[in-house]
mmCIF file of C-alpha atoms in Angstrom:
data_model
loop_
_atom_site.group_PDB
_atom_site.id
_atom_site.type_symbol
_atom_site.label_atom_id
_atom_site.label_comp_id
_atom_site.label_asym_id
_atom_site.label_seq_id
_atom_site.Cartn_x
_atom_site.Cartn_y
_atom_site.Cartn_z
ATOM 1 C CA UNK P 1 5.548 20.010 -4.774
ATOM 2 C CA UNK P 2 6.661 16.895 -2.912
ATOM 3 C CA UNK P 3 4.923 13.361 -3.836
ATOM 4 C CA UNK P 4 3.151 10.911 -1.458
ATOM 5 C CA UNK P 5 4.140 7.616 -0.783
ATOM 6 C CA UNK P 6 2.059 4.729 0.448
ATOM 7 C CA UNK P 7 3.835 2.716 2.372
ATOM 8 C CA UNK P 8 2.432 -0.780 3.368
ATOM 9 C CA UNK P 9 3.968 -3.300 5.659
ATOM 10 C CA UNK P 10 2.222 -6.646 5.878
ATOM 11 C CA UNK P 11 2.778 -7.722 9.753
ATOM 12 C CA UNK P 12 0.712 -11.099 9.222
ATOM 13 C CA UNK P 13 -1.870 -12.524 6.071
ATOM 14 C CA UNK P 14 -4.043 -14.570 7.575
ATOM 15 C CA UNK P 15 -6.555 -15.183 4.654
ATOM 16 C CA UNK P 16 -4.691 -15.268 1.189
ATOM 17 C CA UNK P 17 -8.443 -15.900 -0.345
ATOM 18 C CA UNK P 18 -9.061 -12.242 0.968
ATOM 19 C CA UNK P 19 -5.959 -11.057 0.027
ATOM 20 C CA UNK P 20 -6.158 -12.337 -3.680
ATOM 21 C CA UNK P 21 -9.775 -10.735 -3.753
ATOM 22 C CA UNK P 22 -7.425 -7.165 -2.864
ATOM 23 C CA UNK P 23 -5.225 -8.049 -5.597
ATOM 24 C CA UNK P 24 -7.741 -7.937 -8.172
ATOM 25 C CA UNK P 25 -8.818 -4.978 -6.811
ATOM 26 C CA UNK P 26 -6.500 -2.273 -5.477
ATOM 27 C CA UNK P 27 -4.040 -2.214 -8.658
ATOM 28 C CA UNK P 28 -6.810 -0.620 -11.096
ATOM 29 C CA UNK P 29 -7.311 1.246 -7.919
ATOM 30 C CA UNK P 30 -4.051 2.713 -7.352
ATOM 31 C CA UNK P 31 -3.369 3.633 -11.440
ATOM 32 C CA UNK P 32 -6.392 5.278 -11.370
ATOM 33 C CA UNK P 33 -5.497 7.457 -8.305
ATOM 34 C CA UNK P 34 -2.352 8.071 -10.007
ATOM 35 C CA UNK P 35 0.082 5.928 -8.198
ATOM 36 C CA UNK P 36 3.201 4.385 -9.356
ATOM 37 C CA UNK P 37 3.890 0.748 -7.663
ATOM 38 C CA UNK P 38 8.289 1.166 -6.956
ATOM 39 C CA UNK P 39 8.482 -1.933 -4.847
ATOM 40 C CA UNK P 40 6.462 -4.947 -4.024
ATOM 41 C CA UNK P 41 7.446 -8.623 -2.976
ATOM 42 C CA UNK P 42 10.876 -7.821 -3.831
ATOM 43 C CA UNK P 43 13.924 -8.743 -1.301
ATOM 44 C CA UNK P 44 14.154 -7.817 1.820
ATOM 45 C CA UNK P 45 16.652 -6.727 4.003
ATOM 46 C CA UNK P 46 15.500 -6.224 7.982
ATOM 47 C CA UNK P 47 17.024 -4.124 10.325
ATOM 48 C CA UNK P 48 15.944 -3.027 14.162
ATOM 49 C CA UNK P 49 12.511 -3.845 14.661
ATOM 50 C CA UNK P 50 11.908 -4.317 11.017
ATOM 51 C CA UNK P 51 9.059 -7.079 9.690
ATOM 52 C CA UNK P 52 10.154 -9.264 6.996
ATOM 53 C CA UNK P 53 6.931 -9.576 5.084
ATOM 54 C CA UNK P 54 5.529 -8.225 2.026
ATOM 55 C CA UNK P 55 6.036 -4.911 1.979
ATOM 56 C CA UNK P 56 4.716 -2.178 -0.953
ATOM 57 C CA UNK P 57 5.919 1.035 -1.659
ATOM 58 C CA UNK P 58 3.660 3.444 -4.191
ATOM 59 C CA UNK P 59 4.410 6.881 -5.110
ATOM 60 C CA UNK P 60 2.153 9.287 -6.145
ATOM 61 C CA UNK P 61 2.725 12.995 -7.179
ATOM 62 C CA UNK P 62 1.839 14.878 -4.317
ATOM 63 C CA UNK P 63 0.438 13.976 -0.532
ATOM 64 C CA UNK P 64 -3.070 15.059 -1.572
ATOM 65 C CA UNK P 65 -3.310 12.618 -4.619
ATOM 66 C CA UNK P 66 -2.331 9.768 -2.165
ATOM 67 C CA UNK P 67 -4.678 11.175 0.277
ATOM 68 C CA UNK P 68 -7.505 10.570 -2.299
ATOM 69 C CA UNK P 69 -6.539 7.670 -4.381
ATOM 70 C CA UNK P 70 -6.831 5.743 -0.488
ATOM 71 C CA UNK P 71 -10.264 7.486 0.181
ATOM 72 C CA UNK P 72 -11.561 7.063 -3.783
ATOM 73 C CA UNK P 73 -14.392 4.731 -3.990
ATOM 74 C CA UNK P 74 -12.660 2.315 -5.711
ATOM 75 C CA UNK P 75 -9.592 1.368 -3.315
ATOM 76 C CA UNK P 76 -12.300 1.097 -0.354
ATOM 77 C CA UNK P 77 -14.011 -1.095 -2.599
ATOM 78 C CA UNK P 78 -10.467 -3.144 -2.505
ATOM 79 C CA UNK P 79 -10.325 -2.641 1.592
ATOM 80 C CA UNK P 80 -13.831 -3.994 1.693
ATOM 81 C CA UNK P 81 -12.324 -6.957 -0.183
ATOM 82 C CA UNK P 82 -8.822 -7.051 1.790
ATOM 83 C CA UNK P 83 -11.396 -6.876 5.419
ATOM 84 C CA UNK P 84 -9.924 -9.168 8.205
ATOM 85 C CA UNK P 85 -7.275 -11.010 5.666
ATOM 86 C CA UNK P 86 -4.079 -9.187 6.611
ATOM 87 C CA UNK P 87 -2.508 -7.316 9.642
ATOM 88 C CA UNK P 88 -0.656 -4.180 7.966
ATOM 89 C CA UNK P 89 1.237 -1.077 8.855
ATOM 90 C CA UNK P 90 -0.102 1.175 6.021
ATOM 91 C CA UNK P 91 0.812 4.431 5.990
ATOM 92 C CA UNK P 92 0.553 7.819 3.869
ATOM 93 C CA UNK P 93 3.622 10.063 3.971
ATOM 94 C CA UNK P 94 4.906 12.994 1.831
ATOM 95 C CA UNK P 95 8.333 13.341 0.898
ATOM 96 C CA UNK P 96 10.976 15.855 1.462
ATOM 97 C CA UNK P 97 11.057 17.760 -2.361
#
């Protein structure tokens, strides 16, 4: 079965109170959905149109588990939280195997 990824590209953070209040919320969030952080606030190469900001990457094991760890109560709880404080490119995609 192939795994889901989120995959979250921070364009702008406009409110770092807002985004700390995320932080403290979306990691229980994400191990309870099952997810697996694999890269965050590391370095950063950009190529093409590419945005050199924060950018996550969280695998889960299939596209349906990262499907519902995003719409569990608890990471909306963390959106809630997040609100207005960032621009991001967040996406849900499943892999190839």
């Amino acid at each position: 079965m192939p795994k889901g990824y989120w995959v979250s590209v921070y364009r702008t953070i406009s409110d770092p109170e807002k985004l700390a209040a995320y932080n403290k919320l979306a990691p229980a969030a994400v191990k309870a959905g099952g997810g697996r952080v694999f890269s965050r606030d590391g370095r950063i190469v950009v190529h093409e149109a590419g945005i050199a900001e924060r950018t996550i990457l969280i695998e889960f094991d299939s596209f349906e588990q990262a499907v519902a760890a995003y719409e569990s109560a608890a990471y909306q709880e963390a959106l809630v939280a997040l609100s207005d404080g960032v621009e991001r490119d967040f996406r849900i995609v499943e892999g190839t195997d």
